[in-house]
mmCIF file of C-alpha atoms in Angstrom:
data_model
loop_
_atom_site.group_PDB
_atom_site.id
_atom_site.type_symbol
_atom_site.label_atom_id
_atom_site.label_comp_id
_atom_site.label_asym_id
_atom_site.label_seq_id
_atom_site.Cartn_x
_atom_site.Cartn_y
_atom_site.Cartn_z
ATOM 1 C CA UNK A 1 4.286 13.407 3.310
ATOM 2 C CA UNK A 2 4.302 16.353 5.316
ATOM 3 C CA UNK A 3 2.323 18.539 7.982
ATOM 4 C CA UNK A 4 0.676 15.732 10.280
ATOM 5 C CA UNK A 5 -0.288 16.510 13.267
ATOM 6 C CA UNK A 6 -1.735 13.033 14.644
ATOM 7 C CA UNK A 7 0.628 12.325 17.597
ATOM 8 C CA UNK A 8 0.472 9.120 17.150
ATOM 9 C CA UNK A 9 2.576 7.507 14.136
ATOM 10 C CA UNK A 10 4.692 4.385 13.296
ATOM 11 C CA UNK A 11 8.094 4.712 11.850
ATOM 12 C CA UNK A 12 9.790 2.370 9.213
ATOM 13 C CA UNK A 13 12.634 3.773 6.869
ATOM 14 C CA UNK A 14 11.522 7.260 6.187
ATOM 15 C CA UNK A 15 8.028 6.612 6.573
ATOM 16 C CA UNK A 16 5.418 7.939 8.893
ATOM 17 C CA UNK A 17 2.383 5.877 9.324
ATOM 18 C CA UNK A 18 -0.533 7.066 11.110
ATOM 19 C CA UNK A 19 -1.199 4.772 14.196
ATOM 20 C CA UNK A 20 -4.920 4.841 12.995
ATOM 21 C CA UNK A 21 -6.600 4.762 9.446
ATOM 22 C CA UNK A 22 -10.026 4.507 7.658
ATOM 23 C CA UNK A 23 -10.283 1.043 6.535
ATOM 24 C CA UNK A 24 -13.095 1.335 3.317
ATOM 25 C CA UNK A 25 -13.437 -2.434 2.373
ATOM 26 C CA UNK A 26 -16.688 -3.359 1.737
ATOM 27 C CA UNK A 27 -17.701 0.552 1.375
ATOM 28 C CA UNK A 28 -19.305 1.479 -1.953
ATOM 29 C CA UNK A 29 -20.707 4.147 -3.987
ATOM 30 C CA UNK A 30 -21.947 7.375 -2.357
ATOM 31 C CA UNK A 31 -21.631 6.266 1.383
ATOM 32 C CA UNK A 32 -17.810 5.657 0.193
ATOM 33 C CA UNK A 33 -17.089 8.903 -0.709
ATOM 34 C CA UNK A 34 -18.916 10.589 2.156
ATOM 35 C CA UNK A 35 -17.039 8.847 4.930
ATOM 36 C CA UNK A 36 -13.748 9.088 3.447
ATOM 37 C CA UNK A 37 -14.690 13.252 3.085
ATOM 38 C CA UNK A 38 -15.725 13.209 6.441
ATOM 39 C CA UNK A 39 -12.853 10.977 7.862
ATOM 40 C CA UNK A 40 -10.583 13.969 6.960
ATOM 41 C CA UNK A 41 -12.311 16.520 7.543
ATOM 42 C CA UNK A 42 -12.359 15.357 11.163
ATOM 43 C CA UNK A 43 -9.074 14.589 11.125
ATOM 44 C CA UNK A 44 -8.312 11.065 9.924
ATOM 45 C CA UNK A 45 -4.960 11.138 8.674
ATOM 46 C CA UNK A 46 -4.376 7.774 7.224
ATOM 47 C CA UNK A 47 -6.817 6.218 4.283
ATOM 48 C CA UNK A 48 -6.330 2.521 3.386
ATOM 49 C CA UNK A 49 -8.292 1.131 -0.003
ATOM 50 C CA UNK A 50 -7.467 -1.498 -2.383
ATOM 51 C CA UNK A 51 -8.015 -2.276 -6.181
ATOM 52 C CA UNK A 52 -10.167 -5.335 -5.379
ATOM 53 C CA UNK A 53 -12.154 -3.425 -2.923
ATOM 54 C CA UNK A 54 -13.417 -2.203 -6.176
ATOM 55 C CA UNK A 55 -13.860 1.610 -4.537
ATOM 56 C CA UNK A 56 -10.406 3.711 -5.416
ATOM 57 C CA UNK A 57 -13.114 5.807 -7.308
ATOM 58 C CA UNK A 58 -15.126 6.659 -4.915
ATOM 59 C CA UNK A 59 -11.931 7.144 -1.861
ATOM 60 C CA UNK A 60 -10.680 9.580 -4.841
ATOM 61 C CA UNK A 61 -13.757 11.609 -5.169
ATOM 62 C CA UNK A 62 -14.206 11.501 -1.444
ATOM 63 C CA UNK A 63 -10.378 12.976 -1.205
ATOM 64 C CA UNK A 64 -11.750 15.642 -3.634
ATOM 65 C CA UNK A 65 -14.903 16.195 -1.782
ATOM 66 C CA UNK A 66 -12.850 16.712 1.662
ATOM 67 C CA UNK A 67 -10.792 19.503 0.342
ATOM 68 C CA UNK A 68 -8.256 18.253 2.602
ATOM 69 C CA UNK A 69 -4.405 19.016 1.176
ATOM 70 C CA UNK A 70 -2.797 15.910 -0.243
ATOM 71 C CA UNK A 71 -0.192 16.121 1.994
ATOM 72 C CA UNK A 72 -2.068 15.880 5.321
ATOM 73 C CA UNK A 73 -2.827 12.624 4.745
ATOM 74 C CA UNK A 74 -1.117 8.711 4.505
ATOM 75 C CA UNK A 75 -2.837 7.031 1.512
ATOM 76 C CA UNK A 76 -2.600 3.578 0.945
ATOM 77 C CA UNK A 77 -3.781 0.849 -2.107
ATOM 78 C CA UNK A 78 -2.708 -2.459 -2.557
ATOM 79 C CA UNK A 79 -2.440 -4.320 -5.988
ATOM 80 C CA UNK A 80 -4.129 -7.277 -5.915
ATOM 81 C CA UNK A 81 -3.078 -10.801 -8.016
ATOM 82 C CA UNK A 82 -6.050 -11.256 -10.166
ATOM 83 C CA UNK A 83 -5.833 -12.410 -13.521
ATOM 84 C CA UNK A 84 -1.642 -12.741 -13.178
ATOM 85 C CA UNK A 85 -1.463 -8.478 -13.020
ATOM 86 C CA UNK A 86 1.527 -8.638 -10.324
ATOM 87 C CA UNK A 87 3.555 -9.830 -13.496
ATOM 88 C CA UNK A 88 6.196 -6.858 -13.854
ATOM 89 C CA UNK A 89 5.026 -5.865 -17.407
ATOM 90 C CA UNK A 90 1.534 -5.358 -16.289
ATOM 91 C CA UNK A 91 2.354 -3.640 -12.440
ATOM 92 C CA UNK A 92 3.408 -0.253 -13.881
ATOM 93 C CA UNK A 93 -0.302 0.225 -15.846
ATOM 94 C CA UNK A 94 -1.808 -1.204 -12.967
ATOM 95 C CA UNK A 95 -0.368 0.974 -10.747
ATOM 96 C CA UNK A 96 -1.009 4.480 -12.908
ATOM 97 C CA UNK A 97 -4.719 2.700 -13.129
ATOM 98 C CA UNK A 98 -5.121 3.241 -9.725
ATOM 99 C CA UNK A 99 -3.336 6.667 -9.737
ATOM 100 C CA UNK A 100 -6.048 8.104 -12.101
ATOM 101 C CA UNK A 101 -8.849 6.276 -10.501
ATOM 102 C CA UNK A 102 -7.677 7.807 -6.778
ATOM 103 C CA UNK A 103 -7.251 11.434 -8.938
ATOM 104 C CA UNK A 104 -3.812 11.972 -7.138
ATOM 105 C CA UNK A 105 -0.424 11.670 -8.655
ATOM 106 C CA UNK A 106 1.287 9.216 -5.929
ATOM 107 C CA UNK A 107 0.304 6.939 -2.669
ATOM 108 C CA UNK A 108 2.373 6.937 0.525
ATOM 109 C CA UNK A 109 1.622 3.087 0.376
ATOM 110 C CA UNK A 110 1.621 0.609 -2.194
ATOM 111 C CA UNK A 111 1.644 -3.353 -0.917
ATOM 112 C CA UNK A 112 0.776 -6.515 -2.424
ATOM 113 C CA UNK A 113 -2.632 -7.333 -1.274
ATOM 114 C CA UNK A 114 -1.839 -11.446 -1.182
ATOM 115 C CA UNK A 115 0.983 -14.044 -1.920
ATOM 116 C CA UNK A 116 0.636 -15.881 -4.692
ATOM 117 C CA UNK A 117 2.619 -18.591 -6.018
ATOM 118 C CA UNK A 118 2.070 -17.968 -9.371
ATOM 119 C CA UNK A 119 3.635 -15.157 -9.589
ATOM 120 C CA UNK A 120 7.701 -15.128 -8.168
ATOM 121 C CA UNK A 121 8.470 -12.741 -5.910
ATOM 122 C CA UNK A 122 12.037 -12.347 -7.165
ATOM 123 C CA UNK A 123 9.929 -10.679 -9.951
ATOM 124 C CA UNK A 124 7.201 -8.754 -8.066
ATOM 125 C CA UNK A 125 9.728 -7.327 -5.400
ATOM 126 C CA UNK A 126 11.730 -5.687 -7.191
ATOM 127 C CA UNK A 127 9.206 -4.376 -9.973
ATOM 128 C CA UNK A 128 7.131 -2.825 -6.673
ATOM 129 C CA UNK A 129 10.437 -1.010 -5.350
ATOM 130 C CA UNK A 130 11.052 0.176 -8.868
ATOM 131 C CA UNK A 131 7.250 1.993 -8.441
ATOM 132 C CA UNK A 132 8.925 3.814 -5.069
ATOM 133 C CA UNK A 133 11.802 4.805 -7.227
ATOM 134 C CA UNK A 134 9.929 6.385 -9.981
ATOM 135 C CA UNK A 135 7.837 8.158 -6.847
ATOM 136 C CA UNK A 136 4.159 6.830 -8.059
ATOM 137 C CA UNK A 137 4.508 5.495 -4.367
ATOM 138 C CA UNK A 138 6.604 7.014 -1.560
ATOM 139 C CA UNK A 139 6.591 3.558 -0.161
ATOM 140 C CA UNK A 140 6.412 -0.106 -0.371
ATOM 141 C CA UNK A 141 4.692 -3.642 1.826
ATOM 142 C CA UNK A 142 2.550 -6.315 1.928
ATOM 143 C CA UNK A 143 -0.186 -7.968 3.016
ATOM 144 C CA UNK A 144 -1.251 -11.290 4.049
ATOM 145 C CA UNK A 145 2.202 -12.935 4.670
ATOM 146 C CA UNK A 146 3.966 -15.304 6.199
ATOM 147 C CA UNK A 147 6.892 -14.998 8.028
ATOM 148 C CA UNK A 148 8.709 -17.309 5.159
ATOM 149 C CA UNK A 149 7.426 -15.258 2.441
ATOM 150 C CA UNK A 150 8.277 -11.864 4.132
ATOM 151 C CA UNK A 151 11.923 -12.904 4.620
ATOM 152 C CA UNK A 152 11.745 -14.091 0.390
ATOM 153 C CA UNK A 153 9.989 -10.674 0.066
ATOM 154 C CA UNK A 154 12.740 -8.824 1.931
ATOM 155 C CA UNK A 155 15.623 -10.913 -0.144
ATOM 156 C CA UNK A 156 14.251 -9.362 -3.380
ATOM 157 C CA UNK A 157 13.699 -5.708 -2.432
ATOM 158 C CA UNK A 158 16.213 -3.012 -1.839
ATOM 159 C CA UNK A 159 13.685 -0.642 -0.360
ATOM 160 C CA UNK A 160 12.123 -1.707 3.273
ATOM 161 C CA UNK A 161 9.280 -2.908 3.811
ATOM 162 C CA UNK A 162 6.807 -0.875 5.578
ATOM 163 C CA UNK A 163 4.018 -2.700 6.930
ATOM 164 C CA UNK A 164 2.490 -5.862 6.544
ATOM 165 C CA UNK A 165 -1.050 -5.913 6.813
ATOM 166 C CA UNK A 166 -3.148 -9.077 8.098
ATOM 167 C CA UNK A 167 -5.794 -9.703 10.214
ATOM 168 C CA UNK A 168 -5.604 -8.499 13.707
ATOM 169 C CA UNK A 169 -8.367 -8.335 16.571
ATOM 170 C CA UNK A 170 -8.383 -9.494 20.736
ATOM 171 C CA UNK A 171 -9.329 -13.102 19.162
ATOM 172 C CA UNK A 172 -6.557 -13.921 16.827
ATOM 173 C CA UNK A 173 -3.356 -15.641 17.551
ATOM 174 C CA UNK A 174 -0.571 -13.535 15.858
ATOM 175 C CA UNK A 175 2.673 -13.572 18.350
ATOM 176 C CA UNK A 176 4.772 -15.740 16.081
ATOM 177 C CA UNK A 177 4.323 -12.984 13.353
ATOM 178 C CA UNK A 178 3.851 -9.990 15.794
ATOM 179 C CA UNK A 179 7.540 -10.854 17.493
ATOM 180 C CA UNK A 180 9.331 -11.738 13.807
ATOM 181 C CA UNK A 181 8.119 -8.121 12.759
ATOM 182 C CA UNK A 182 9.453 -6.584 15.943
ATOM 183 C CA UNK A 183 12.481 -8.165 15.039
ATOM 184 C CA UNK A 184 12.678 -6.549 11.816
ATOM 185 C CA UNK A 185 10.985 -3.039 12.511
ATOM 186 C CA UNK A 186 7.902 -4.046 10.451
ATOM 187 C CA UNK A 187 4.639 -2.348 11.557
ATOM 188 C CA UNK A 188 1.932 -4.928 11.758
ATOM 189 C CA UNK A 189 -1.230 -3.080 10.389
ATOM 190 C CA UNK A 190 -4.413 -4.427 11.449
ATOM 191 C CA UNK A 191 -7.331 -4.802 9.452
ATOM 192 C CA UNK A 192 -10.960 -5.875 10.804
ATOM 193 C CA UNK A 193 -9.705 -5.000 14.059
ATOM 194 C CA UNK A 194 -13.283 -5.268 15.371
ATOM 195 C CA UNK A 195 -13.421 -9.008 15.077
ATOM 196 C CA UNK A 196 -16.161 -8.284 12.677
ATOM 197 C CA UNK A 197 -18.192 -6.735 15.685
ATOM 198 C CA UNK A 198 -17.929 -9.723 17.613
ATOM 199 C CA UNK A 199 -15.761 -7.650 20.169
ATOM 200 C CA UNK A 200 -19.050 -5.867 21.309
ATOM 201 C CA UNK A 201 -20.654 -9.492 22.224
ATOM 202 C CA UNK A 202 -17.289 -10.096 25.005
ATOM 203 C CA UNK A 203 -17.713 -9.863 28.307
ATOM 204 C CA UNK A 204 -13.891 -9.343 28.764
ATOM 205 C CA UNK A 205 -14.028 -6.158 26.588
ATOM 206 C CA UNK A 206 -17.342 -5.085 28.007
ATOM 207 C CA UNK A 207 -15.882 -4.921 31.085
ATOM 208 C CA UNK A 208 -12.579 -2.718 30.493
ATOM 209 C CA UNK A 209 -15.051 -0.229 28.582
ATOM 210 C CA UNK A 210 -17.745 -0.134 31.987
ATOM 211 C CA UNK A 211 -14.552 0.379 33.709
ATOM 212 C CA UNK A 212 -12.882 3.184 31.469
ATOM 213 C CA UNK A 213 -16.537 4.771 30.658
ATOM 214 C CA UNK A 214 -15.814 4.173 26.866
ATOM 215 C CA UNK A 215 -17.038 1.570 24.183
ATOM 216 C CA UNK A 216 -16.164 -1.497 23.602
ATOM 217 C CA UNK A 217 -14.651 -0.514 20.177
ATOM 218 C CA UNK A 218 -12.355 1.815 21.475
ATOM 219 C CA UNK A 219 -11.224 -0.854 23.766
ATOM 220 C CA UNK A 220 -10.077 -3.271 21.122
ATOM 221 C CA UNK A 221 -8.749 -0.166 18.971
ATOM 222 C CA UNK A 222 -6.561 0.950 22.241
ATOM 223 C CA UNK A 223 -5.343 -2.904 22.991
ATOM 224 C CA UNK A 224 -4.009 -2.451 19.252
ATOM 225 C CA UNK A 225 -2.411 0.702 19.682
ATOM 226 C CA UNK A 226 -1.242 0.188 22.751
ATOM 227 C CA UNK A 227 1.758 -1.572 20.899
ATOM 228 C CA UNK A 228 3.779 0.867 19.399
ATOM 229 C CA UNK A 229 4.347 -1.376 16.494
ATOM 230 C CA UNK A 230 0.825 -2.191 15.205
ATOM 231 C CA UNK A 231 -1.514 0.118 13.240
ATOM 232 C CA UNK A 232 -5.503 -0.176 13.093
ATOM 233 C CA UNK A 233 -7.274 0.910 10.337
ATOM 234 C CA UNK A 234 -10.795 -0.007 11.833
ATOM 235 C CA UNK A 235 -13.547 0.938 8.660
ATOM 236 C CA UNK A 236 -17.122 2.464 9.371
ATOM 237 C CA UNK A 237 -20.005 4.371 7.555
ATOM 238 C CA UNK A 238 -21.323 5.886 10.544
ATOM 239 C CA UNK A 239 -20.289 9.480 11.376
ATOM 240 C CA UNK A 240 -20.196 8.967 15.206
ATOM 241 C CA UNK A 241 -18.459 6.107 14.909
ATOM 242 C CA UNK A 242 -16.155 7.727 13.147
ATOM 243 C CA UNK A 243 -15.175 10.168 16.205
ATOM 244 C CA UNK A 244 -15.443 7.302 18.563
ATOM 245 C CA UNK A 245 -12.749 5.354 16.943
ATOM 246 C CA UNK A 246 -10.691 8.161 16.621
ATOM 247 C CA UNK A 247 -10.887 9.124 20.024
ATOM 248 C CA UNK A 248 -9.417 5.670 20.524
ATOM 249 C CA UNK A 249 -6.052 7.589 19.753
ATOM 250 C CA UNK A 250 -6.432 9.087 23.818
ATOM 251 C CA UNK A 251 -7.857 6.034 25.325
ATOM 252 C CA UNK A 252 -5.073 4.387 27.629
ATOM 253 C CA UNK A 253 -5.488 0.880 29.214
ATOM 254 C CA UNK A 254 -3.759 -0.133 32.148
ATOM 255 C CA UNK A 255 -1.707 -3.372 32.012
ATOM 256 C CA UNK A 256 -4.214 -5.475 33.670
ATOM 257 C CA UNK A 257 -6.224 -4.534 30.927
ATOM 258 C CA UNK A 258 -4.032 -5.143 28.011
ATOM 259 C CA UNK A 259 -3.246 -8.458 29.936
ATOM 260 C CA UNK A 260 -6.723 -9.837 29.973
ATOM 261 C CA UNK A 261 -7.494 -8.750 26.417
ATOM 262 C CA UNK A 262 -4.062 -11.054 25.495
ATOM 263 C CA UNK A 263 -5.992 -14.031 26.524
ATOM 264 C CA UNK A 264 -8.492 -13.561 24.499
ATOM 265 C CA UNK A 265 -6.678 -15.397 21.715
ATOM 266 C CA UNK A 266 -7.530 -18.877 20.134
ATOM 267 C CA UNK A 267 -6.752 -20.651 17.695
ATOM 268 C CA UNK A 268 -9.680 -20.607 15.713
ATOM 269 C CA UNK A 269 -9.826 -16.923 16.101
ATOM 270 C CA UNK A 270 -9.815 -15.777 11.895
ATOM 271 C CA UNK A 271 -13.276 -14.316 10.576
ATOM 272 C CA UNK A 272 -11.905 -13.468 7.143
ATOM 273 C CA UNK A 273 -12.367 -15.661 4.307
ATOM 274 C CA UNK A 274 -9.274 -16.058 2.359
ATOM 275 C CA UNK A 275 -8.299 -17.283 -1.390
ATOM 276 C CA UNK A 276 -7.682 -20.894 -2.235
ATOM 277 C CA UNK A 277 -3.815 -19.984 -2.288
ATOM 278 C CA UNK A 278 -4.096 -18.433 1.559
ATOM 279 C CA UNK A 279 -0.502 -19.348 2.402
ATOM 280 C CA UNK A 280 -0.022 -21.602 5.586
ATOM 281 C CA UNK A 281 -0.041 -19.454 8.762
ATOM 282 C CA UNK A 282 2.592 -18.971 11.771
ATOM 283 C CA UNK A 283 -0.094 -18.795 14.210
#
């Protein structure tokens, strides 16, 4: 990928990851393909979709719509394990599936949405790196993993890995797997970073935004960002809100700030619901 000009970006291997992204799950239809247009066209330079997000149709037309060059953007989809399709015979169709649904002839980001034990990753691995090699993506991660199964996952792959993506708000306990990918230069990319809104109901965060004159959005998008090894890709269907969390990209928090949102953790801080073969967290 070439000609970005967010100054913000995370670097693993060769890659370039924009610090923030469009998150579309749970966007559909019409609305879909108008906010990914108008993500662009604002200057969003990092889309992230997924086949079981059901939507790679609509991100695709809304590329189209945008008229934004495909290399001005970080694209990402993620394969998901239904019905066994992370099985190596079945990942290159599945892959080219989502190629012609997106309308573009490579991602910058393919992962694997969620472990699953069916399926070995001494197989998966290495049929996933084989997709970077044959350039349908220009690179490889996953999402949803353990420490255990990222260290299998790195065993079987001879091309980095270059993100793992999990949930990741003010709320959540993550530093076990936050300091392991540190460790290993592994961008942790955070999806729902909003806490499912409940970051607007805090008085912690309400306060830092008073005190910053900004919302209380931004403030849980800066507290992200504000580690240079974490990515947010925060998801929205409202224009405005669509400037405001980009703006989040200038917001700065002080370290009494950052250090009061860290508290915020507990351990019974996940809002996502996960599949029956979730595997057992570090945190």
């Amino acid at each position: 990928m070439n000609n970005l000009k967010n100054y913000q970006t995370r670097t693993v291997g060769q890659a370039q990851i924009p610090a923030l992204g469009l998150g579309t799950w749970q966007s559909t239809d019409d609305d879909c393909i108008e906010v990914v247009s108008q993500a662009l066209q604002m200057g969003y330079e990092h889309i992230d979709t997924a086949q079981a997000y059901h939507n790679e149709t609509q991100v695709g037309a809304g590329i189209k719509k945008s008229g934004v060059a495909r290399d001005r953007f970080f694209l990402t989809t993620k394969i998901f394990p239904d019905d066994m399709r992370f099985e190596p015979d079945n990942l290159v169709k599945s892959v080219h599936d989502s190629l012609d649904k997106l309308d573009v002839e490579y991602v910058d980001l393919l992962l694997l949405h969620w472990p699953d034990a069916r399926v070995p990753l001494s197989e998966t691995m290495p049929a996933l790196a084989e997709m970077q090699h044959q350039g349908l993506t220009r690179n490889i991660g996953v999402s949803n993993f353990n420490i255990n199964l990222l260290l299998e996952a790195q065993k079987y792959s001879d091309v980095p890995i270059a993100t793992n993506q999990v949930e990741f708000h003010p709320f959540i306990r993550q530093h076990t797997l936050q300091t392991f990918l540190y460790n290993h230069h592994i961008p942790l990319t955070a999806y729902s970073p909003l806490a499912r809104g409940d970051v607007f109901d805090n008085d912690t965060i309400k306060a830092i935004a008073d005190k910053h004159n900004i919302n209380r959005a931004q403030v849980s998008l800066a507290w992200i960002l504000s580690d240079q090894n974490r990515i947010a890709i925060p998801k929205t269907s409202t224009p405005s809100h669509l400037q405001s969390n980009l703006d989040a990209l200038k917001v700065q928090l002080d370290k009494e700030d950052i250090e009061a949102i860290n508290k915020l953790a507990r351990s019974n801080g996940r809002m996502i619901e996960h599949p029956d073969y979730t595997p057992e967290w570090d945190d």
